[in-house]
Short mmCIF file of C-alpha atoms and ligand atoms in Angstrom, two decimals:
data_model
loop_
_atom_site.label_atom_id
_atom_site.label_comp_id
_atom_site.label_asym_id
_atom_site.label_seq_id
_atom_site.Cartn_x
_atom_site.Cartn_y
_atom_site.Cartn_z
CA MET A 18 -119.98 42.63 128.84
CA THR A 19 -122.26 45.63 129.21
CA LEU A 20 -125.27 43.47 129.91
CA PHE A 21 -123.33 41.51 132.43
CA TYR A 22 -122.13 44.69 134.04
CA TYR A 23 -125.64 46.01 134.44
CA PHE A 24 -126.85 42.71 135.81
CA TYR A 25 -124.04 42.73 138.30
CA LYS A 26 -124.72 46.34 139.17
CA MET A 27 -128.43 45.66 139.74
CA GLN A 28 -127.51 42.82 142.09
CA ILE A 29 -125.29 45.15 144.06
CA ILE A 30 -127.92 47.86 144.17
CA ILE A 31 -130.58 45.44 145.34
CA GLY A 32 -128.17 43.99 147.90
CA PHE A 33 -127.32 47.33 149.36
CA TYR A 34 -130.88 48.46 149.27
CA TYR A 35 -131.85 45.68 151.66
CA LEU A 36 -128.78 46.21 153.76
CA CYS A 37 -129.50 49.92 154.04
CA VAL A 38 -133.20 49.62 154.67
CA ASN A 39 -132.63 47.06 157.36
CA ALA A 40 -129.86 49.10 158.87
CA ILE A 41 -132.18 52.07 159.03
CA LYS A 42 -135.02 49.99 160.47
CA ASN A 43 -132.69 48.65 163.10
CA ASN A 44 -131.34 52.11 163.80
CA ASP A 45 -127.83 50.78 163.26
CA SER A 46 -125.35 53.16 161.86
CA CYS A 47 -125.73 52.82 158.14
CA GLN A 48 -123.52 50.02 156.87
CA CYS A 49 -123.49 51.54 153.46
CA GLY A 50 -121.47 54.57 154.44
CA ASN A 51 -118.11 52.88 154.34
CA LYS A 52 -115.91 52.11 151.40
CA LEU A 53 -118.14 49.58 149.71
CA ASN A 54 -118.52 51.16 146.33
CA ARG A 55 -120.36 53.78 144.41
CA GLN A 56 -123.75 52.81 145.79
CA THR A 57 -122.70 54.14 149.17
CA ILE A 58 -124.37 57.49 149.03
CA PHE A 59 -127.90 56.33 148.40
CA ASN A 60 -130.31 58.38 150.42
CA PRO A 61 -133.04 56.86 152.55
CA GLN A 62 -135.99 58.28 150.62
CA ALA A 63 -134.71 56.62 147.48
CA GLY A 64 -133.65 53.51 149.37
CA TYR A 65 -130.09 54.79 149.61
CA CYS A 66 -127.86 55.50 152.57
CA VAL A 67 -126.63 58.92 153.36
CA VAL A 68 -123.58 59.93 155.30
CA ASP A 69 -124.77 62.34 157.92
CA ASN A 70 -122.67 65.38 157.36
CA SER A 71 -123.08 68.36 159.65
CA LYS A 72 -121.14 70.42 157.10
CA PHE A 73 -124.40 70.91 155.28
CA ASP A 74 -126.39 72.63 157.92
CA ALA A 75 -128.51 75.59 156.99
CA ILE A 76 -125.73 78.07 157.64
CA SER A 77 -123.15 76.46 155.39
CA MET A 78 -125.66 76.09 152.59
CA LYS A 79 -126.45 79.77 152.97
CA GLU A 80 -122.75 80.59 152.65
CA GLU A 81 -122.37 78.24 149.74
CA LYS A 82 -125.22 79.96 147.94
CA ALA A 83 -123.90 83.40 148.74
CA LYS A 84 -120.33 82.77 147.62
CA LYS A 85 -120.30 79.98 145.13
CA MET A 86 -123.70 80.02 143.50
CA PHE A 87 -125.72 82.55 141.52
CA LYS A 88 -129.47 82.94 141.88
CA ILE A 89 -131.40 83.15 138.65
CA ASN A 90 -134.84 84.61 139.20
CA ALA A 91 -138.04 83.02 138.03
CA GLY A 92 -139.03 84.27 134.61
CA THR A 93 -139.42 83.66 130.92
CA TYR A 94 -136.21 82.96 129.01
CA SER A 95 -135.18 81.73 125.57
CA ILE A 96 -133.14 78.66 124.80
CA GLY A 97 -132.10 77.04 121.53
CA THR A 98 -131.36 78.86 118.30
CA ASN A 99 -132.91 79.36 114.88
CA ASN A 100 -129.41 79.51 113.39
CA PRO A 101 -128.06 76.11 114.37
CA VAL A 102 -124.47 75.21 113.52
CA PHE A 103 -125.12 71.51 114.00
CA ILE A 104 -128.70 70.87 112.95
CA ALA A 105 -128.50 67.17 113.75
CA ASP A 106 -127.66 68.02 117.37
CA GLY A 107 -131.09 69.56 117.90
CA GLU A 108 -129.78 73.06 118.64
CA GLY A 109 -133.03 74.52 117.35
CA PRO A 110 -135.57 75.83 117.32
CA LYS A 111 -135.34 78.86 119.57
CA ARG A 112 -138.06 78.44 122.19
CA GLU A 113 -139.37 80.08 125.34
CA VAL A 114 -139.10 78.48 128.73
CA ILE A 115 -140.66 79.62 131.98
CA LEU A 116 -138.41 78.71 134.88
CA ASP A 117 -138.83 78.82 138.63
CA SER A 118 -135.96 80.52 140.41
CA PHE A 119 -132.87 78.42 141.03
CA TYR A 120 -129.26 78.69 142.08
CA ILE A 121 -126.42 77.43 139.91
CA ASP A 122 -122.75 76.91 140.81
CA LYS A 123 -120.52 79.67 139.50
CA PHE A 124 -117.75 77.13 139.01
CA GLU A 125 -117.31 73.62 137.70
CA VAL A 126 -116.90 71.14 140.58
CA SER A 127 -113.19 70.96 141.42
CA ASN A 128 -110.95 68.05 142.30
CA GLU A 129 -110.69 69.45 145.81
CA GLU A 130 -114.46 69.43 146.25
CA PHE A 131 -114.84 65.97 144.78
CA ALA A 132 -112.01 64.72 147.02
CA THR A 133 -113.96 65.86 150.09
CA PHE A 134 -116.96 63.90 148.88
CA VAL A 135 -114.88 60.77 148.29
CA LYS A 136 -113.09 61.09 151.60
CA THR A 137 -116.38 61.39 153.49
CA THR A 138 -118.39 58.74 151.70
CA GLY A 139 -115.85 56.28 150.29
CA TYR A 140 -117.49 56.78 146.92
CA ILE A 141 -115.92 54.94 143.99
CA THR A 142 -116.48 56.39 140.53
CA GLU A 143 -117.60 54.34 137.56
CA ALA A 144 -114.25 54.87 135.81
CA GLU A 145 -112.58 53.30 138.84
CA SER A 146 -115.03 50.37 138.79
CA PHE A 147 -114.68 49.82 135.05
CA GLY A 148 -110.91 50.18 135.31
CA ASP A 149 -110.47 52.62 132.47
CA SER A 150 -111.60 55.92 131.00
CA PHE A 151 -111.10 58.01 127.86
CA VAL A 152 -108.08 60.31 127.67
CA PHE A 153 -107.07 62.67 124.87
CA GLU A 154 -104.00 61.16 123.25
CA GLY A 155 -102.11 64.46 123.17
CA LEU A 156 -102.06 64.60 126.98
CA LEU A 157 -100.50 61.18 127.49
CA THR A 158 -96.86 60.67 128.36
CA GLN A 159 -94.74 58.85 125.76
CA ASN A 160 -94.56 55.98 128.20
CA MET A 161 -98.35 55.64 128.20
CA LYS A 162 -98.60 56.00 124.43
CA ASP A 163 -96.16 53.13 124.00
CA ILE A 164 -98.31 50.85 126.14
CA ILE A 165 -101.60 51.74 124.53
CA ASN A 166 -102.61 50.30 121.18
CA GLU A 167 -106.35 50.91 121.07
CA THR A 168 -108.15 54.06 119.97
CA VAL A 169 -111.76 54.97 119.29
CA VAL A 170 -112.82 54.41 115.68
CA GLN A 171 -113.50 57.76 113.94
CA THR A 172 -112.04 59.73 116.82
CA PRO A 173 -108.57 58.18 117.11
CA TRP A 174 -107.43 60.93 119.48
CA TRP A 175 -109.53 59.32 122.21
CA VAL A 176 -107.74 56.50 123.95
CA PRO A 177 -109.20 54.19 126.59
CA VAL A 178 -106.54 54.31 129.27
CA LYS A 179 -106.35 51.66 131.97
CA GLN A 180 -106.66 53.12 135.47
CA ALA A 181 -107.41 56.61 134.19
CA SER A 182 -109.70 58.18 136.79
CA TRP A 183 -110.39 61.46 138.50
CA GLN A 184 -107.30 60.97 140.65
CA HIS A 185 -105.16 59.86 137.69
CA PRO A 186 -106.49 61.87 134.75
CA GLU A 187 -103.88 60.62 132.24
CA GLY A 188 -103.53 57.14 133.69
CA SER A 189 -101.49 55.56 136.44
CA ASP A 190 -98.42 57.74 135.94
CA SER A 191 -100.38 60.98 136.47
CA ASN A 192 -101.91 62.69 139.51
CA ILE A 193 -103.88 65.78 140.55
CA THR A 194 -101.48 67.10 143.18
CA TYR A 195 -101.08 70.41 141.35
CA ARG A 196 -104.60 70.40 139.93
CA MET A 197 -106.80 70.44 143.04
CA ASP A 198 -108.44 73.65 141.78
CA HIS A 199 -109.09 72.17 138.33
CA PRO A 200 -112.44 70.60 137.40
CA VAL A 201 -112.90 66.97 138.36
CA VAL A 202 -112.92 64.81 135.22
CA HIS A 203 -113.52 61.13 134.45
CA VAL A 204 -116.82 61.37 136.30
CA SER A 205 -119.86 59.70 134.77
CA TRP A 206 -123.36 61.17 134.91
CA HIS A 207 -124.09 58.79 137.80
CA ASP A 208 -121.02 60.07 139.65
CA ALA A 209 -121.96 63.71 139.00
CA ASN A 210 -125.52 63.09 140.14
CA ALA A 211 -124.27 61.38 143.30
CA TYR A 212 -121.99 64.29 144.13
CA CYS A 213 -124.72 66.90 143.64
CA ASN A 214 -127.16 64.88 145.75
CA TRP A 215 -124.60 64.55 148.50
CA MET A 216 -124.22 68.33 148.42
CA ARG A 217 -128.02 68.53 148.81
CA LYS A 218 -128.08 69.90 145.29
CA ARG A 219 -128.93 68.41 141.88
CA LEU A 220 -127.71 68.60 138.30
CA PRO A 221 -129.17 71.55 136.38
CA THR A 222 -131.74 70.76 133.70
CA GLU A 223 -130.56 71.57 130.19
CA ALA A 224 -132.90 74.58 130.14
CA GLU A 225 -131.51 75.88 133.43
CA TRP A 226 -127.94 75.33 132.25
CA GLU A 227 -128.56 77.19 129.00
CA VAL A 228 -130.36 80.10 130.68
CA ALA A 229 -127.40 80.33 133.07
CA CYS A 230 -124.97 80.22 130.13
CA ARG A 231 -126.71 83.07 128.32
CA GLY A 232 -126.17 85.38 131.30
CA GLY A 233 -129.22 87.53 130.59
CA LEU A 234 -128.25 88.25 126.95
CA SER A 235 -130.54 87.21 124.14
CA ASP A 236 -129.60 85.52 120.88
CA ARG A 237 -125.86 85.55 121.48
CA LEU A 238 -123.50 82.73 120.60
CA TYR A 239 -121.41 82.90 123.74
CA PRO A 240 -122.10 83.81 127.38
CA TRP A 241 -120.45 87.20 126.82
CA GLY A 242 -121.62 88.04 123.30
CA ASN A 243 -120.93 87.09 119.68
CA LYS A 244 -117.19 87.72 119.42
CA LEU A 245 -115.06 84.74 120.32
CA ILE A 246 -112.04 86.80 121.34
CA PRO A 247 -113.28 90.30 122.24
CA ASN A 248 -110.45 92.85 122.61
CA ASN A 249 -107.99 90.05 121.97
CA GLN A 250 -108.88 88.53 125.34
CA HIS A 251 -109.46 84.80 125.44
CA LYS A 252 -112.76 84.25 127.20
CA ALA A 253 -112.76 80.45 127.32
CA ASN A 254 -110.38 77.51 127.54
CA ILE A 255 -110.73 75.86 124.14
CA TRP A 256 -108.25 74.74 121.45
CA GLN A 257 -106.12 77.11 119.39
CA GLY A 258 -104.00 75.76 116.57
CA SER A 259 -104.89 72.87 114.37
CA PHE A 260 -106.77 70.01 115.93
CA PRO A 261 -105.71 67.37 116.94
CA THR A 262 -102.01 67.77 116.24
CA GLU A 263 -101.08 71.32 117.19
CA ASN A 264 -102.25 73.09 120.34
CA THR A 265 -100.74 76.57 120.53
CA GLU A 266 -102.22 77.11 124.02
CA GLU A 267 -102.84 80.78 123.28
CA ASP A 268 -105.46 80.85 126.02
CA GLY A 269 -102.83 79.64 128.48
CA TYR A 270 -103.99 76.03 128.82
CA LYS A 271 -103.28 72.80 127.01
CA GLY A 272 -105.61 70.76 129.20
CA THR A 273 -107.93 71.91 131.98
CA SER A 274 -107.64 75.29 133.70
CA PRO A 275 -108.52 76.11 137.31
CA VAL A 276 -112.30 76.38 137.77
CA THR A 277 -111.90 80.00 138.89
CA MET A 278 -110.47 81.14 135.53
CA PHE A 279 -112.46 82.59 132.60
CA LEU A 280 -115.26 84.66 134.10
CA GLN A 281 -117.77 84.63 131.27
CA ASN A 282 -121.00 86.43 131.98
CA LYS A 283 -122.95 88.83 134.16
CA TYR A 284 -124.11 85.98 136.37
CA GLY A 285 -120.52 85.52 137.53
CA LEU A 286 -120.22 82.09 135.91
CA HIS A 287 -116.79 80.74 135.06
CA ASN A 288 -115.99 78.22 132.33
CA ILE A 289 -119.66 77.66 131.55
CA VAL A 290 -118.39 77.16 128.02
CA GLY A 291 -115.02 75.53 127.46
CA ASN A 292 -112.68 73.89 129.94
CA VAL A 293 -114.82 70.77 130.51
CA TRP A 294 -118.17 69.67 129.13
CA GLU A 295 -120.87 69.63 131.80
CA TRP A 296 -123.48 66.98 132.47
CA THR A 297 -127.09 68.09 132.74
CA ALA A 298 -130.05 66.23 134.24
CA ASP A 299 -131.87 65.67 130.94
CA TRP A 300 -132.07 62.64 128.69
CA TRP A 301 -131.06 63.39 125.11
CA ILE A 302 -133.47 64.04 122.26
CA THR A 303 -132.97 66.17 119.17
CA LYS A 304 -136.56 67.07 118.24
CA HIS A 305 -137.87 69.98 120.25
CA SER A 306 -141.25 71.63 120.09
CA SER A 307 -141.18 75.38 119.59
CA ASP A 308 -144.04 75.70 122.09
CA GLN A 309 -143.42 77.53 125.31
CA GLN A 310 -142.65 75.13 128.16
CA THR A 311 -142.63 75.50 131.92
CA ASN A 312 -139.65 74.04 133.82
CA PRO A 313 -138.86 71.54 131.05
CA ILE A 314 -136.98 68.46 132.19
CA GLY A 315 -136.59 66.65 128.88
CA PRO A 316 -137.89 63.17 128.08
CA SER A 317 -138.66 60.74 130.90
CA SER A 318 -136.15 58.16 129.70
CA GLY A 319 -133.42 57.62 127.15
CA ASN A 320 -130.01 56.17 126.43
CA ASN A 321 -127.88 59.28 126.64
CA LYS A 322 -127.67 62.30 128.87
CA VAL A 323 -127.21 65.84 127.55
CA LYS A 324 -123.86 67.55 128.09
CA LYS A 325 -123.27 71.22 127.40
CA GLY A 326 -120.55 73.79 126.86
CA GLY A 327 -117.70 72.12 124.99
CA SER A 328 -114.20 71.64 126.36
CA TYR A 329 -110.50 72.48 126.06
CA LEU A 330 -110.47 70.17 123.05
CA CYS A 331 -113.04 72.14 121.06
CA HIS A 332 -111.87 73.94 117.95
CA LYS A 333 -114.14 75.81 115.60
CA ASN A 334 -113.20 73.53 112.69
CA TYR A 335 -114.56 70.39 114.17
CA CYS A 336 -116.31 71.12 117.46
CA HIS A 337 -117.82 74.57 117.48
CA ARG A 338 -119.78 73.56 120.53
CA TYR A 339 -118.58 76.13 123.05
CA ARG A 340 -121.82 78.02 122.35
CA CYS A 341 -124.78 78.20 124.75
CA ALA A 342 -127.16 76.55 122.27
CA ALA A 343 -124.75 73.72 121.41
CA ARG A 344 -125.20 70.31 122.94
CA SER A 345 -123.92 66.79 122.82
CA GLN A 346 -124.53 63.50 124.58
CA ASN A 347 -123.02 60.48 126.27
CA THR A 348 -124.35 57.41 128.01
CA PRO A 349 -124.67 58.07 131.75
CA ASP A 350 -121.85 55.65 132.57
CA THR A 351 -119.34 57.31 130.23
CA SER A 352 -116.42 59.27 131.57
CA ALA A 353 -113.63 61.18 129.88
CA GLY A 354 -110.83 63.61 130.59
CA ASN A 355 -112.82 66.58 129.26
CA LEU A 356 -116.17 65.97 130.93
CA GLY A 357 -117.20 67.34 134.32
CA PHE A 358 -120.19 69.14 135.81
CA ARG A 359 -121.59 71.81 138.09
CA CYS A 360 -124.64 71.59 140.36
CA ALA A 361 -127.82 73.59 140.83
CA ILE A 362 -130.52 73.83 143.49
CA SER A 363 -134.09 75.05 143.41
CA ALA A 364 -134.46 78.38 145.18
C1 NAG B 17 -134.32 55.51 165.63
O1 NAG B 17 -133.66 56.63 166.23
C2 NAG B 17 -134.39 57.84 166.19
C3 NAG B 17 -133.55 58.92 166.82
O2 NAG B 17 -132.21 58.74 166.54
C4 NAG B 17 -135.72 57.67 166.94
O3 NAG B 17 -136.50 58.87 166.82
C5 NAG B 17 -136.50 56.53 166.33
O4 NAG B 17 -137.67 56.30 167.09
C6 NAG B 17 -135.66 55.25 166.31
N1 NAG B 17 -136.35 54.20 165.59
C7 NAG B 17 -136.42 52.97 166.06
C8 NAG B 17 -137.17 51.98 165.18
O5 NAG B 17 -135.90 52.60 167.08
C1 NAG B 18 -102.66 45.48 122.42
O1 NAG B 18 -101.67 45.11 123.36
C2 NAG B 18 -102.02 44.03 124.19
C3 NAG B 18 -100.88 43.78 125.17
O2 NAG B 18 -100.41 44.99 125.68
C4 NAG B 18 -102.27 42.78 123.33
O3 NAG B 18 -102.73 41.75 124.16
C5 NAG B 18 -103.34 43.10 122.28
O4 NAG B 18 -103.50 42.01 121.43
C6 NAG B 18 -102.94 44.34 121.48
N1 NAG B 18 -104.03 44.69 120.57
C7 NAG B 18 -103.82 45.05 119.33
C8 NAG B 18 -105.04 45.39 118.54
O5 NAG B 18 -102.71 45.10 118.82
C1 NAG B 19 -97.55 64.01 140.75
O1 NAG B 19 -97.25 64.48 139.47
C2 NAG B 19 -96.20 65.43 139.45
C3 NAG B 19 -96.06 65.91 138.03
O2 NAG B 19 -97.23 66.56 137.63
C4 NAG B 19 -94.93 64.82 139.97
O3 NAG B 19 -93.92 65.81 140.02
C5 NAG B 19 -95.17 64.28 141.37
O4 NAG B 19 -94.05 63.59 141.81
C6 NAG B 19 -96.36 63.35 141.40
N1 NAG B 19 -96.67 63.02 142.77
C7 NAG B 19 -96.96 61.79 143.16
C8 NAG B 19 -97.28 61.62 144.59
O5 NAG B 19 -96.95 60.86 142.38
CA1 CA B 20 -106.71 75.83 125.74
CA1 CA B 21 -117.43 74.07 131.19
#
C-alpha cells in the first residue's frame, strides 16, 4: 500500500515536472497552478510551478516580518539538555550552536492563513489524498465513535478517521467555521513545507526552533522559566486532569486554542510549547555530538522528521514534552489533529 502510494506519487511528480517545465519553456501560464493536487506549488528552480502572487512583494514581506515574525540575531546559543527527561528521545547533550540571524513566526500557522494558501493554489493536503488522518478519540462526536472501530495499537486514543482533514478536524461532521484563528492541523511535513515555501519562507531547523523556544533564557525547561504554572497562570495549552479520560480544561481549552493565545517568552512567541506540535526541517536522529556546530541542519536523510513543543494532549505523566529540549518524530507524510507548524526565514 505504502510502496504503491509512493510509486504512484513519483509518477505524478514526474508527470507534473514535465508539464511544468514545458509550460515554462513555452511561456504558457503554468498548468500546474490549478486544482490538480498537492504537487501544484512546485517552484521552477526545483522543477515545480509557482502561483505568481503579488501579495508577497517586498513591502508585504516587510510588514509580515515586522508584525508576525521575530528576528533572532546571529550568535552562539545552547540547545539540548544534560538533564533529559526522555533519554531515548535524544534530548541531550546540551550543546552550543552558532546561528546566522533569522526570523521566526510568532504564531503557529492558522486555519485562516492555510485557507488563503489553498484558495490561491488549489493545494490538496496529504490527509485529503490519503482519505484519513489521526484524531484524538476524546474529541470525536458519539456518532463518529460509533462508526469507528480501529485504533492505534499502544495508543488507543488515536483513531484514524475517514475524511478527517484540516477543514474537518474531527471528521466529516466537523468544520473550522469557528476556528479560523486556531492552528491548522492534519498537515503533513510535506504540506507544512509547501505552505512555508509558498510564503517565501521555510520550516525552521530544529536548532532554530529550540533557540526561539528558549527566548534568550539559558537552561530553563520552558520558554518562560522552570515553573509550569507561575503565579497560578497557565502559560501553555496542555492537558490537565488524568490522561486520556479526564480533561479538566483548566487552561481554558480542551482541544486547540487560537494561535494568538499563550504568549510565552521575551521573543513574543505564542504557543511555541503546547497547543500543537510543530514540524521542523530536520530529519530525526537521537545521537548528537556535544561539539559546537554552526547552523546545524541535522542528518541529510532519514525516515522521520523532528517535531517540537508538545500539544494540548500532553500531560506530565505520559508526555512531558512541552519543554524546549523535548522532541519527537513522525514520518513526513503523517498528519494528526495535534500537529501543525510555524515558518522561519533567513534574515
Ligand atoms: C517568456 O516571457 C518572459 C517575460 O514574460 C520573457 O522575458 C522571456 O524571453 C520569454 N521566454 C520565451 C522562451 O519566450
Ligand atoms: C470495522 O467496521 C467495518 C465496517 O464499518 C468492517 O468492514 C470491519 O470489518 C470492521 N473491523 C473490525 C476490526 O471490526
Ligand atoms: C460547523 O460546525 C458548527 C459546530 O461547531 C455547526 O454549528 C455549524 O452548523 C457547522 N457549519 C457547517 C457549514 O457545517
Ligand atoms: Ca488544554
Ligand atoms: Ca506549539
